[in-house]
Amino acid sequence: MHELSIAYSLVEMASRAAEDAGVTRVAAVHLRLGALAGVVKESLLFSYDVATEGTILAGSRLEIEEVPVALYCAACAAVSTLDTIQSFRCPRCGRPSSDVRQGRELELISLEVLDEQPAYS
Amino acid sequence: MNSPRILEIRRGVLEKNDLLAQSLRARFDAAGVMVVNLVSGPGAGKTTFLQATLRFLREAGAHPAALVGDLATDNDAQRLARSGAPVRQIVTGGNCHLEAEMIASHLTAWGIDLNALDYLFIENVGNLVCPASYDLGEHLRVVLLSVTEGEDKPLKYPVLFNSADVAVFTKIDLAAAVEFDRPAAAAAVEAVHPGMTILDTSAKTGEGMDHWIRMLTHFRQTLSQRTLT
């Protein structure tokens, strides 16, 4: 299981971005996760809580957007998404294709940050 | 309390590994060494296959070396060193995969002259899941599947099989004894990676190894015309 190591990389990258932007509180971290990224969503969510402990991200939510594989089919001249990764065939015509156009993403998209402001000002 | 605002980032989580892998690949290109990442589940015969590969390449006058990942022991490196090729062990201390950083630091500590090599093999940790996500700077990723493992393994681990360039069926000397259904195994590979080259080998009898060595040699020639100096 390498999700813990991925969670640490994610937390390191997100914390640095938050600190660079002068952010003090992060409500959520948004991630895009491709079906071919080789990362199990549930394991990553579990690892996230462990990896954020004691960091600026502690207590924040990890929001994962799952990205399906998209294949280009030369015969159809079209890109289609797959609902499985066990059969790399064009869903329109059934021809095999290895031309993957989407689905390897493991991308930190954004942070949902809370700006602290003085209560009385 | 104020409403949350969005801080956009859009960066790959494994960006650090990927950048390092790219710079390793540039180093390998400049040194004229072709790098092969061998991945498989535990017990697929990576070490025996690599041992035979090193031997055949050396007999053909080539200069191969190997970096060997293992969770805890250096048994594999000892076995491989018998081939006469330079071998270095990477003990991952429980880590389930190799990362580009480990390759970079072991190359430095090893002090090997890449310019003196034609091939560098990286034997990954026996694992069909985790190594898929990590680029090590290799030119070729080869996934091994032994005939004793079950023909549907590619369907169970599609990410790794899809990420590899070549599939090698190992231990084919045992195929009849274990009633290996080759068409089913080939169909499973084809399902998760259409068009992937499949080789049948036995490191024990040497069957199919000539084909593999020819493929490596050819691939290296193609590569050197393109990038290697």
Tab-separated table of C-alpha atoms in Angstrom:
chain	number	residue	atom	x	y	z
A	1	MET	CA	0.000	0.000	0.000
A	2	HIS	CA	1.598	3.225	-1.200
A	3	GLU	CA	-1.354	5.542	-0.513
A	4	LEU	CA	0.213	6.728	2.735
A	5	SER	CA	3.319	7.864	0.887
A	6	ILE	CA	1.104	9.566	-1.705
A	7	ALA	CA	-0.880	11.239	1.071
A	8	TYR	CA	2.349	12.628	2.545
A	9	SER	CA	3.368	14.034	-0.859
A	10	LEU	CA	-0.072	15.580	-1.239
A	11	VAL	CA	-0.004	17.114	2.227
A	12	GLU	CA	3.505	18.482	1.702
A	13	MET	CA	2.500	20.119	-1.582
A	14	ALA	CA	-0.800	21.500	-0.249
A	15	SER	CA	0.721	22.815	3.013
A	16	ARG	CA	3.453	24.627	1.143
A	17	ALA	CA	0.934	26.212	-1.228
A	18	ALA	CA	-1.229	27.298	1.715
A	19	GLU	CA	1.716	28.780	3.595
A	20	ASP	CA	3.010	30.557	0.485
A	21	ALA	CA	-0.415	32.144	0.065
A	22	GLY	CA	-0.477	33.201	3.715
A	23	VAL	CA	-3.440	30.960	4.458
A	24	THR	CA	-4.012	29.920	8.054
A	25	ARG	CA	-6.966	27.560	7.703
A	26	VAL	CA	-7.809	25.028	5.015
A	27	ALA	CA	-11.338	23.613	4.865
A	28	ALA	CA	-10.827	21.203	1.991
A	29	VAL	CA	-8.330	19.860	-0.523
A	30	HIS	CA	-9.586	18.987	-4.001
A	31	LEU	CA	-7.905	16.189	-5.898
A	32	ARG	CA	-8.490	14.617	-9.308
A	33	LEU	CA	-7.860	10.879	-9.305
A	34	GLY	CA	-7.682	8.952	-12.562
A	35	ALA	CA	-8.766	5.324	-12.791
A	36	LEU	CA	-5.241	4.457	-14.029
A	37	ALA	CA	-3.370	6.411	-11.342
A	38	GLY	CA	-2.970	3.236	-9.311
A	39	VAL	CA	-4.371	4.777	-6.150
A	40	VAL	CA	-7.254	3.359	-4.116
A	41	LYS	CA	-9.619	6.153	-3.110
A	42	GLU	CA	-10.617	4.665	0.257
A	43	SER	CA	-6.999	4.010	1.242
A	44	LEU	CA	-6.039	7.543	0.280
A	45	LEU	CA	-8.884	9.021	2.336
A	46	PHE	CA	-7.825	6.964	5.322
A	47	SER	CA	-4.162	7.889	4.841
A	48	TYR	CA	-5.039	11.562	4.478
A	49	ASP	CA	-6.213	11.839	8.074
A	50	VAL	CA	-2.969	10.286	9.269
A	51	ALA	CA	-0.770	12.458	7.035
A	52	THR	CA	-2.462	15.747	7.917
A	53	GLU	CA	-2.045	15.284	11.660
A	54	GLY	CA	-0.136	18.204	13.166
A	55	THR	CA	-0.127	20.156	9.876
A	56	ILE	CA	-2.042	23.195	8.663
A	57	LEU	CA	-4.353	20.718	6.913
A	58	ALA	CA	-5.382	18.901	10.092
A	59	GLY	CA	-9.132	18.527	10.186
A	60	SER	CA	-9.609	19.442	6.527
A	61	ARG	CA	-11.636	17.336	4.101
A	62	LEU	CA	-10.122	15.558	1.120
A	63	GLU	CA	-12.513	15.845	-1.811
A	64	ILE	CA	-11.682	13.349	-4.538
A	65	GLU	CA	-13.057	13.667	-8.040
A	66	GLU	CA	-12.737	10.327	-9.790
A	67	VAL	CA	-11.725	10.563	-13.443
A	68	PRO	CA	-12.590	7.682	-15.782
A	69	VAL	CA	-10.316	6.486	-18.563
A	70	ALA	CA	-10.955	8.178	-21.898
A	71	LEU	CA	-9.837	6.321	-25.024
A	72	TYR	CA	-9.346	7.662	-28.504
A	73	CYS	CA	-10.654	5.375	-31.221
A	74	ALA	CA	-9.125	6.029	-34.643
A	75	ALA	CA	-11.943	4.268	-36.471
A	76	CYS	CA	-14.611	6.421	-34.810
A	77	ALA	CA	-12.317	9.469	-34.681
A	78	ALA	CA	-13.739	10.043	-31.216
A	79	VAL	CA	-12.788	10.011	-27.554
A	80	SER	CA	-15.057	7.967	-25.251
A	81	THR	CA	-14.917	7.245	-21.556
A	82	LEU	CA	-14.743	3.702	-20.201
A	83	ASP	CA	-16.734	2.425	-17.257
A	84	THR	CA	-14.193	-0.341	-16.623
A	85	ILE	CA	-10.415	-0.608	-16.788
A	86	GLN	CA	-10.540	-4.297	-17.620
A	87	SER	CA	-11.377	-3.842	-21.263
A	88	PHE	CA	-9.669	-1.198	-23.382
A	89	ARG	CA	-12.167	-1.183	-26.204
A	90	CYS	CA	-14.001	1.679	-27.804
A	91	PRO	CA	-17.508	1.664	-26.284
A	92	ARG	CA	-18.947	2.781	-29.647
A	93	CYS	CA	-17.517	0.187	-32.026
A	94	GLY	CA	-15.827	-2.364	-29.773
A	95	ARG	CA	-12.396	-2.028	-31.386
A	96	PRO	CA	-9.381	-2.218	-29.036
A	97	SER	CA	-7.372	0.942	-28.436
A	98	SER	CA	-4.364	1.825	-26.288
A	99	ASP	CA	-4.617	5.529	-26.968
A	100	VAL	CA	-5.408	6.745	-23.453
A	101	ARG	CA	-6.345	10.427	-23.382
A	102	GLN	CA	-7.409	10.692	-19.742
A	103	GLY	CA	-7.335	8.634	-16.572
A	104	ARG	CA	-3.760	8.829	-15.259
A	105	GLU	CA	-4.387	12.021	-13.255
A	106	LEU	CA	-3.255	12.361	-9.666
A	107	GLU	CA	-3.579	16.078	-9.437
A	108	LEU	CA	-3.951	18.575	-6.642
A	109	ILE	CA	-6.527	20.955	-8.083
A	110	SER	CA	-7.262	23.497	-5.381
A	111	LEU	CA	-7.572	24.343	-1.716
A	112	GLU	CA	-10.715	25.634	-0.107
A	113	VAL	CA	-9.316	28.170	2.353
A	114	LEU	CA	-10.787	30.200	5.162
A	115	ASP	CA	-9.377	33.625	5.702
A	116	GLU	CA	-9.315	34.547	9.372
A	117	GLN	CA	-10.367	38.095	10.042
A	118	PRO	CA	-10.448	39.964	13.319
A	119	ALA	CA	-13.831	39.498	15.041
A	120	TYR	CA	-14.166	43.230	15.811
A	121	SER	CA	-12.822	45.607	13.261
B	1	MET	CA	-17.086	33.721	9.922
B	2	ASN	CA	-16.371	34.267	6.262
B	3	SER	CA	-17.040	32.036	3.308
B	4	PRO	CA	-14.284	29.835	1.940
B	5	ARG	CA	-12.362	30.945	-1.114
B	6	ILE	CA	-10.663	28.735	-3.647
B	7	LEU	CA	-6.910	28.712	-4.014
B	8	GLU	CA	-6.136	27.082	-7.358
B	9	ILE	CA	-3.039	24.883	-7.610
B	10	ARG	CA	-3.265	22.268	-10.415
B	11	ARG	CA	-0.090	20.300	-9.850
B	12	GLY	CA	0.663	16.608	-10.082
B	13	VAL	CA	1.034	15.046	-6.641
B	14	LEU	CA	3.947	12.925	-7.874
B	15	GLU	CA	5.520	15.873	-9.700
B	16	LYS	CA	8.722	15.635	-7.642
B	17	ASN	CA	9.188	11.977	-8.587
B	18	ASP	CA	8.276	12.610	-12.219
B	19	LEU	CA	10.728	15.503	-12.593
B	20	LEU	CA	13.521	13.500	-11.018
B	21	ALA	CA	12.676	10.539	-13.287
B	22	GLN	CA	12.908	12.811	-16.324
B	23	SER	CA	16.319	14.075	-15.287
B	24	LEU	CA	17.468	10.478	-14.669
B	25	ARG	CA	16.280	9.518	-18.152
B	26	ALA	CA	18.246	12.421	-19.622
B	27	ARG	CA	21.327	11.186	-17.742
B	28	PHE	CA	20.812	7.629	-19.025
B	29	ASP	CA	20.362	8.937	-22.570
B	30	ALA	CA	23.543	10.972	-22.368
B	31	ALA	CA	25.476	7.951	-21.061
B	32	GLY	CA	24.062	5.658	-23.749
B	33	VAL	CA	22.558	3.206	-21.276
B	34	MET	CA	19.142	1.686	-21.841
B	35	VAL	CA	17.190	1.255	-18.617
B	36	VAL	CA	14.621	-1.490	-18.060
B	37	ASN	CA	12.232	-1.562	-15.080
B	38	LEU	CA	11.136	-5.127	-14.260
B	39	VAL	CA	7.862	-5.401	-12.370
B	40	SER	CA	5.791	-8.390	-11.239
B	41	GLY	CA	4.128	-9.987	-8.259
B	42	PRO	CA	6.300	-11.850	-5.738
B	43	GLY	CA	7.527	-15.181	-7.061
B	44	ALA	CA	7.009	-14.527	-10.786
B	45	GLY	CA	10.689	-15.259	-11.347
B	46	LYS	CA	12.101	-11.753	-11.801
B	47	THR	CA	15.475	-12.589	-10.280
B	48	THR	CA	15.963	-15.818	-12.242
B	49	PHE	CA	14.842	-14.085	-15.426
B	50	LEU	CA	17.226	-11.210	-14.765
B	51	GLN	CA	20.072	-13.602	-13.935
B	52	ALA	CA	19.629	-15.305	-17.325
B	53	THR	CA	19.282	-11.943	-19.079
B	54	LEU	CA	22.545	-10.661	-17.591
B	55	ARG	CA	24.310	-13.871	-18.572
B	56	PHE	CA	23.047	-13.861	-22.172
B	57	LEU	CA	23.853	-10.180	-22.638
B	58	ARG	CA	27.376	-10.636	-21.303
B	59	GLU	CA	27.894	-13.634	-23.594
B	60	ALA	CA	26.844	-11.373	-26.473
B	61	GLY	CA	29.571	-8.908	-25.462
B	62	ALA	CA	27.254	-6.309	-23.925
B	63	HIS	CA	27.757	-4.529	-20.584
B	64	PRO	CA	24.691	-4.863	-18.345
B	65	ALA	CA	24.281	-3.967	-14.669
B	66	ALA	CA	21.401	-4.267	-12.220
B	67	LEU	CA	19.808	-2.421	-9.327
B	68	VAL	CA	17.688	-4.759	-7.255
B	69	GLY	CA	14.903	-3.664	-4.944
B	70	ASP	CA	13.935	-5.894	-2.065
B	71	LEU	CA	11.895	-5.315	1.063
B	72	ALA	CA	14.420	-6.700	3.506
B	73	THR	CA	17.171	-8.949	2.166
B	74	ASP	CA	20.142	-8.902	-0.193
B	75	ASN	CA	19.662	-12.518	-1.330
B	76	ASP	CA	18.679	-11.463	-4.849
B	77	ALA	CA	21.759	-9.285	-5.332
B	78	GLN	CA	23.978	-12.159	-4.252
B	79	ARG	CA	22.328	-14.465	-6.778
B	80	LEU	CA	22.631	-11.894	-9.557
B	81	ALA	CA	26.256	-11.053	-8.812
B	82	ARG	CA	27.162	-14.597	-9.917
B	83	SER	CA	26.494	-13.480	-13.482
B	84	GLY	CA	29.613	-11.303	-13.217
B	85	ALA	CA	27.654	-8.117	-13.929
B	86	PRO	CA	27.798	-5.206	-11.462
B	87	VAL	CA	24.827	-5.474	-9.092
B	88	ARG	CA	23.626	-3.255	-6.284
B	89	GLN	CA	20.887	-3.984	-3.773
B	90	ILE	CA	18.313	-1.419	-2.713
B	91	VAL	CA	16.790	-2.562	0.556
B	92	THR	CA	13.560	-0.595	0.771
B	93	GLY	CA	12.993	-1.307	4.454
B	94	GLY	CA	9.387	-2.322	3.964
B	95	ASN	CA	8.570	0.211	1.256
B	96	CYS	CA	6.416	-1.562	-1.336
B	97	HIS	CA	7.891	0.077	-4.442
B	98	LEU	CA	10.941	1.926	-5.763
B	99	GLU	CA	10.920	5.676	-6.341
B	100	ALA	CA	13.120	7.821	-8.590
B	101	GLU	CA	14.850	9.277	-5.518
B	102	MET	CA	16.053	5.795	-4.473
B	103	ILE	CA	17.482	5.192	-7.944
B	104	ALA	CA	19.266	8.556	-7.928
B	105	SER	CA	20.777	8.149	-4.469
B	106	HIS	CA	21.848	4.535	-5.071
B	107	LEU	CA	23.516	5.451	-8.365
B	108	THR	CA	25.512	8.097	-6.494
B	109	ALA	CA	26.448	5.816	-3.606
B	110	TRP	CA	27.298	2.986	-6.017
B	111	GLY	CA	29.606	5.272	-7.994
B	112	ILE	CA	29.076	3.203	-11.155
B	113	ASP	CA	30.225	4.693	-14.460
B	114	LEU	CA	27.046	4.789	-16.549
B	115	ASN	CA	29.105	5.501	-19.656
B	116	ALA	CA	30.636	2.028	-19.363
B	117	LEU	CA	27.206	0.337	-19.448
B	118	ASP	CA	24.862	-0.636	-22.263
B	119	TYR	CA	21.944	-1.767	-20.107
B	120	LEU	CA	20.802	-1.081	-16.577
B	121	PHE	CA	18.048	-3.307	-15.199
B	122	ILE	CA	16.004	-2.221	-12.225
B	123	GLU	CA	14.309	-5.114	-10.470
B	124	ASN	CA	11.362	-3.540	-8.691
B	125	VAL	CA	9.871	-4.812	-5.432
B	126	GLY	CA	7.572	-7.806	-6.002
B	127	ASN	CA	4.217	-6.040	-6.063
B	128	LEU	CA	1.544	-5.703	-8.749
B	129	VAL	CA	0.020	-2.469	-7.445
B	130	CYS	CA	2.351	0.190	-6.083
B	131	PRO	CA	5.208	0.231	-8.664
B	132	ALA	CA	2.720	1.302	-11.371
B	133	SER	CA	2.588	4.911	-10.165
B	134	TYR	CA	6.324	5.592	-10.065
B	135	ASP	CA	8.396	6.507	-13.107
B	136	LEU	CA	12.020	5.538	-12.406
B	137	GLY	CA	13.450	7.120	-15.530
B	138	GLU	CA	13.314	3.795	-17.394
B	139	HIS	CA	13.029	3.455	-21.166
B	140	LEU	CA	11.131	0.194	-21.007
B	141	ARG	CA	8.783	-1.207	-18.373
B	142	VAL	CA	8.471	-4.971	-18.495
B	143	VAL	CA	5.838	-6.873	-16.528
B	144	LEU	CA	6.440	-10.553	-15.784
B	145	LEU	CA	3.707	-13.131	-15.331
B	146	SER	CA	4.605	-16.714	-14.496
B	147	VAL	CA	2.547	-19.597	-15.848
B	148	THR	CA	1.897	-20.716	-12.269
B	149	GLU	CA	0.081	-17.505	-11.340
B	150	GLY	CA	-3.289	-17.692	-13.032
B	151	GLU	CA	-4.285	-16.387	-16.418
B	152	ASP	CA	-6.546	-13.603	-15.141
B	153	LYS	CA	-3.851	-11.663	-13.250
B	154	PRO	CA	-3.814	-8.870	-15.853
B	155	LEU	CA	-7.544	-8.337	-15.260
B	156	LYS	CA	-6.951	-8.165	-11.513
B	157	TYR	CA	-4.083	-5.679	-11.856
B	158	PRO	CA	-4.985	-3.694	-14.987
B	159	VAL	CA	-3.180	-0.515	-13.936
B	160	LEU	CA	0.246	-2.142	-13.807
B	161	PHE	CA	-0.273	-4.185	-16.978
B	162	ASN	CA	-1.514	-1.086	-18.774
B	163	SER	CA	1.493	0.934	-17.618
B	164	ALA	CA	4.020	-1.617	-18.932
B	165	ASP	CA	5.439	-1.766	-22.468
B	166	VAL	CA	6.093	-5.489	-22.726
B	167	ALA	CA	4.659	-8.581	-20.992
B	168	VAL	CA	6.856	-11.619	-20.409
B	169	PHE	CA	5.356	-15.003	-19.555
B	170	THR	CA	7.946	-16.787	-17.412
B	171	LYS	CA	8.534	-20.427	-16.383
B	172	ILE	CA	6.963	-21.727	-19.603
B	173	ASP	CA	8.822	-24.991	-19.029
B	174	LEU	CA	6.102	-25.594	-16.405
B	175	ALA	CA	3.198	-24.606	-18.678
B	176	ALA	CA	2.002	-28.129	-19.444
B	177	ALA	CA	2.338	-29.302	-15.837
B	178	VAL	CA	0.192	-26.464	-14.486
B	179	GLU	CA	-2.183	-26.534	-17.498
B	180	PHE	CA	-1.409	-22.929	-18.354
B	181	ASP	CA	-4.093	-21.585	-20.681
B	182	ARG	CA	-1.933	-19.357	-22.860
B	183	PRO	CA	-4.730	-18.025	-25.087
B	184	ALA	CA	-6.662	-16.946	-21.965
B	185	ALA	CA	-3.596	-15.232	-20.471
B	186	ALA	CA	-2.821	-13.485	-23.767
B	187	ALA	CA	-6.452	-12.375	-24.073
B	188	ALA	CA	-6.310	-10.909	-20.550
B	189	VAL	CA	-3.164	-8.940	-21.448
B	190	GLU	CA	-4.759	-7.783	-24.693
B	191	ALA	CA	-7.916	-6.678	-22.842
B	192	VAL	CA	-6.080	-4.305	-20.507
B	193	HIS	CA	-3.369	-3.227	-22.956
B	194	PRO	CA	-4.276	-3.783	-26.602
B	195	GLY	CA	-1.278	-4.445	-28.819
B	196	MET	CA	1.217	-5.090	-26.003
B	197	THR	CA	4.084	-7.382	-27.043
B	198	ILE	CA	4.069	-10.729	-25.221
B	199	LEU	CA	7.125	-12.969	-24.942
B	200	ASP	CA	7.214	-16.579	-23.711
B	201	THR	CA	10.339	-17.468	-21.788
B	202	SER	CA	11.975	-20.017	-19.553
B	203	ALA	CA	15.068	-18.790	-17.776
B	204	LYS	CA	15.659	-22.404	-16.733
B	205	THR	CA	15.755	-23.996	-20.192
B	206	GLY	CA	16.689	-20.803	-22.026
B	207	GLU	CA	13.623	-21.093	-24.258
B	208	GLY	CA	12.539	-17.730	-25.656
B	209	MET	CA	15.488	-15.905	-24.099
B	210	ASP	CA	17.106	-15.376	-27.511
B	211	HIS	CA	13.964	-13.609	-28.679
B	212	TRP	CA	13.999	-11.369	-25.572
B	213	ILE	CA	17.692	-10.520	-26.005
B	214	ARG	CA	17.115	-9.700	-29.691
B	215	MET	CA	14.214	-7.465	-28.706
B	216	LEU	CA	16.367	-5.635	-26.134
B	217	THR	CA	19.197	-5.186	-28.619
B	218	HIS	CA	16.825	-3.912	-31.274
B	219	PHE	CA	15.110	-1.575	-28.831
B	220	ARG	CA	18.441	-0.171	-27.693
B	221	GLN	CA	19.489	0.444	-31.303
B	222	THR	CA	16.238	2.262	-32.030
B	223	LEU	CA	16.691	4.267	-28.870
B	224	SER	CA	20.275	5.221	-29.640
B	225	GLN	CA	19.261	6.466	-33.076
B	226	ARG	CA	16.678	8.618	-31.367
B	227	THR	CA	18.319	9.780	-28.159
B	228	LEU	CA	21.250	7.756	-26.877
B	229	THR	CA	24.654	9.006	-27.870
